[in-house]
Amino acid sequence: MNTVLVGSQWGDEGKGKIIDFLMETHDAVVRSQGGNNAGHTVEVGSEKFVLHLVPSGILRKGKLCLIGHGTVIDPGSLVKEIQGLESRGVKTLGRLFVSDRAHVVMPYHRHLDAGRETAAKGKMIGTTKRGIGPTYGDKIARTGLRMHDLLDEAALAEKIKERVKEVNQFCRLKGWETVSATRILKEYRAAAQILKPYITDTIAKVHELLEKKKSMLFEGAQGTFLDIDCGTYPYVTSSNTTSGGACTGSGLPPNQVHEVIGTLKAYTTRVGEGPFATESPELSDRLHEMGREFGATTGRARRCGWFDAVLVRFATRINGVTQLALTNLDGLDGVKEIRVCVAYKLAGKTLHYPPASIEALARCQPVYKKFPGWLSDTSGCQSFSDLPAQAREYLKALEKLSGAKLSIVSVGPRLPRPFSHEN
Ligand code: GDP
Ligand code: IMO
Ligand code: MG
């Protein structure tokens, strides 16, 4: 059975924790989009791991981990991540496979990402500055380098020289510092030496696993509203974070997807700029004071707000979500009155799905339904029936509003394990 897991909000829904749990029933895990802009947290006992590009399943012994061709790879950063895992006793060689077709993040992509953000002043996107947008830009413009280029020294030197020439013309135009092809080549050659044994045809691997009837978990990065097409454009990332991205970014045929799990928080968070109808400074302050909701990649404080069922309903619809996995219910433990946005009001009309334009979205007024808080600690609950009655009511309402079966509930970053209605 193959499962696609996506974020149903703006990322950071707790995908890492849910993936770690689901690895008990899957043989392999596959990343198919995004890059090291992702930060997936897995806490095991007293240890905390934050995975950026390496799939979260790497912490489970014997499981295969694939980084598919739809991702963008910063070789230096991937080397660091692999070495960090190895130094903590996590074996990667022979378990981790990196696509030879994936595009390479170059130093000038990071340069351009940061430069654009600085130049945008009041209109910045709030990117992670990992060079993700410019790398996907080059991919679409057909001027990018791919991982197989790292394996061919002569071709690599030629391609870097050619690209740097054009990049430097642009830098001069902007009055920015230029980049050195020689320095880049030296750095990328060194990284290539380390990555060589990992680089392979991951499409062939996916199909080998299909033939052997192994089950794969496709680990989505970011979330539905950061999707380049369906998100709050232009305040989005540069890949398809929705379920279709799992197929286009890995070679998995769409008819081999059996379940789509939508992960969501019991409230909403967002890092970076862009409209956020249910944002609540009070809820943000509360969660930050508890030491929660700081970005796993950049450390930035996440913006927090009430659960937005308009967004999640849309996410369920376009991803084909068959099951929901809800995390961070315990974040609402001390909240007296909890709000849920059930619809938007825009120019006298009631909307049940978000509008395309962010200007319209910014004008939407959330229609709230209020729920009484449970005002007790849920972090020790081990089953649905352990939860206070108000929490159960809250979850039932979210399930109905979101349009899919709620099958996993999580109340802590590590154990207790997530549970469902059935237990
Ligand atoms: P991801 O990007 O979707 O994998 O999510 P992140 O790792 O960026 O952020 C989720 C945060 O919530 C991490 O700090 C997790 O350890 C934490 N987390 C996940 N599930 C729960 C939960 O049920 N309760 C609490 N308290 N923390 C959780
Ligand atoms: P995970 O996988 C939350 C956001 C950035 C910014 C926008 C564009 O951990 O859920 P980018 O660097 O991708 O060009 O930035 O997307 N963003 C994320 N927000 N979680 C993520 O990943 C994110 N990856 C990118 O903050 O608003
Ligand atoms: Mg994250």
mmCIF file of N, CA and C in Angstrom, residues 3-6 15-16 19 23 29-33 38 40 51-58 217-221 246:
data_model
loop_
_atom_site.group_PDB
_atom_site.id
_atom_site.type_symbol
_atom_site.label_atom_id
_atom_site.label_comp_id
_atom_site.label_asym_id
_atom_site.label_seq_id
_atom_site.Cartn_x
_atom_site.Cartn_y
_atom_site.Cartn_z
ATOM 1 N N THR A 3 1.174 5.352 0.448
ATOM 2 C CA THR A 3 0.508 6.470 1.101
ATOM 3 C C THR A 3 1.215 7.768 0.760
ATOM 4 N N VAL A 4 0.420 8.764 0.419
ATOM 5 C CA VAL A 4 0.978 10.103 0.218
ATOM 6 C C VAL A 4 0.585 10.936 1.428
ATOM 7 N N LEU A 5 1.561 11.589 2.026
ATOM 8 C CA LEU A 5 1.256 12.438 3.183
ATOM 9 C C LEU A 5 1.531 13.884 2.798
ATOM 10 N N VAL A 6 0.540 14.735 3.011
ATOM 11 C CA VAL A 6 0.712 16.160 2.680
ATOM 12 C C VAL A 6 0.380 17.025 3.894
ATOM 13 N N LYS A 15 4.371 16.905 10.284
ATOM 14 C CA LYS A 15 4.522 15.795 9.337
ATOM 15 C C LYS A 15 5.605 14.823 9.799
ATOM 16 N N GLY A 16 6.731 15.382 10.314
ATOM 17 C CA GLY A 16 7.849 14.540 10.749
ATOM 18 C C GLY A 16 7.424 13.514 11.771
ATOM 19 N N ILE A 19 5.098 10.899 10.156
ATOM 20 C CA ILE A 19 5.840 10.009 9.250
ATOM 21 C C ILE A 19 6.589 8.955 10.057
ATOM 22 N N MET A 23 5.999 4.923 9.638
ATOM 23 C CA MET A 23 7.062 4.050 9.128
ATOM 24 C C MET A 23 6.967 2.642 9.702
ATOM 25 N N VAL A 29 10.435 5.356 2.372
ATOM 26 C CA VAL A 29 9.883 6.708 2.418
ATOM 27 C C VAL A 29 10.545 7.534 1.321
ATOM 28 N N VAL A 30 9.737 8.363 0.667
ATOM 29 C CA VAL A 30 10.212 9.084 -0.519
ATOM 30 C C VAL A 30 9.890 10.571 -0.411
ATOM 31 N N ARG A 31 10.904 11.426 -0.595
ATOM 32 C CA ARG A 31 10.651 12.868 -0.717
ATOM 33 C C ARG A 31 10.544 13.177 -2.206
ATOM 34 N N SER A 32 9.576 13.979 -2.616
ATOM 35 C CA SER A 32 9.420 14.239 -4.046
ATOM 36 C C SER A 32 9.371 15.709 -4.440
ATOM 37 N N GLN A 33 9.430 16.605 -3.479
ATOM 38 C CA GLN A 33 9.485 18.041 -3.838
ATOM 39 C C GLN A 33 10.148 18.829 -2.714
ATOM 40 N N ALA A 38 12.584 22.702 4.060
ATOM 41 C CA ALA A 38 11.755 21.929 4.993
ATOM 42 C C ALA A 38 12.503 21.695 6.300
ATOM 43 N N HIS A 40 11.631 18.968 9.360
ATOM 44 C CA HIS A 40 10.691 17.985 9.914
ATOM 45 C C HIS A 40 11.262 17.437 11.217
ATOM 46 N N LEU A 51 15.006 16.963 10.344
ATOM 47 C CA LEU A 51 15.405 16.539 9.000
ATOM 48 C C LEU A 51 15.035 17.634 8.005
ATOM 49 N N HIS A 52 15.953 17.910 7.084
ATOM 50 C CA HIS A 52 15.676 18.967 6.099
ATOM 51 C C HIS A 52 15.420 18.390 4.703
ATOM 52 N N LEU A 53 16.324 17.529 4.256
ATOM 53 C CA LEU A 53 16.128 16.941 2.941
ATOM 54 C C LEU A 53 16.067 15.423 3.031
ATOM 55 N N VAL A 54 16.779 14.883 3.999
ATOM 56 C CA VAL A 54 16.764 13.431 4.185
ATOM 57 C C VAL A 54 15.376 13.052 4.709
ATOM 58 N N PRO A 55 14.737 12.039 4.112
ATOM 59 C CA PRO A 55 13.399 11.645 4.568
ATOM 60 C C PRO A 55 13.379 11.235 6.043
ATOM 61 N N SER A 56 12.271 11.567 6.702
ATOM 62 C CA SER A 56 12.168 11.344 8.153
ATOM 63 C C SER A 56 12.244 9.857 8.528
ATOM 64 N N GLY A 57 12.017 8.960 7.567
ATOM 65 C CA GLY A 57 12.088 7.523 7.845
ATOM 66 C C GLY A 57 13.496 7.027 8.124
ATOM 67 N N ILE A 58 14.502 7.865 7.901
ATOM 68 C CA ILE A 58 15.898 7.437 8.081
ATOM 69 C C ILE A 58 16.166 6.978 9.522
ATOM 70 N N LEU A 217 5.874 5.362 1.553
ATOM 71 C CA LEU A 217 5.237 6.553 2.129
ATOM 72 C C LEU A 217 5.876 7.770 1.470
ATOM 73 N N PHE A 218 5.056 8.595 0.855
ATOM 74 C CA PHE A 218 5.566 9.781 0.165
ATOM 75 C C PHE A 218 5.449 10.973 1.103
ATOM 76 N N GLU A 219 6.612 11.461 1.514
ATOM 77 C CA GLU A 219 6.688 12.495 2.549
ATOM 78 C C GLU A 219 6.591 13.887 1.944
ATOM 79 N N GLY A 220 5.432 14.480 2.018
ATOM 80 C CA GLY A 220 5.273 15.830 1.496
ATOM 81 C C GLY A 220 6.054 16.815 2.355
ATOM 82 N N ALA A 221 6.541 17.866 1.706
ATOM 83 C CA ALA A 221 7.167 18.958 2.457
ATOM 84 C C ALA A 221 6.280 20.187 2.268
ATOM 85 N N ALA A 246 3.696 14.262 -5.442
ATOM 86 C CA ALA A 246 4.317 12.993 -5.052
ATOM 87 C C ALA A 246 4.567 12.128 -6.284
#
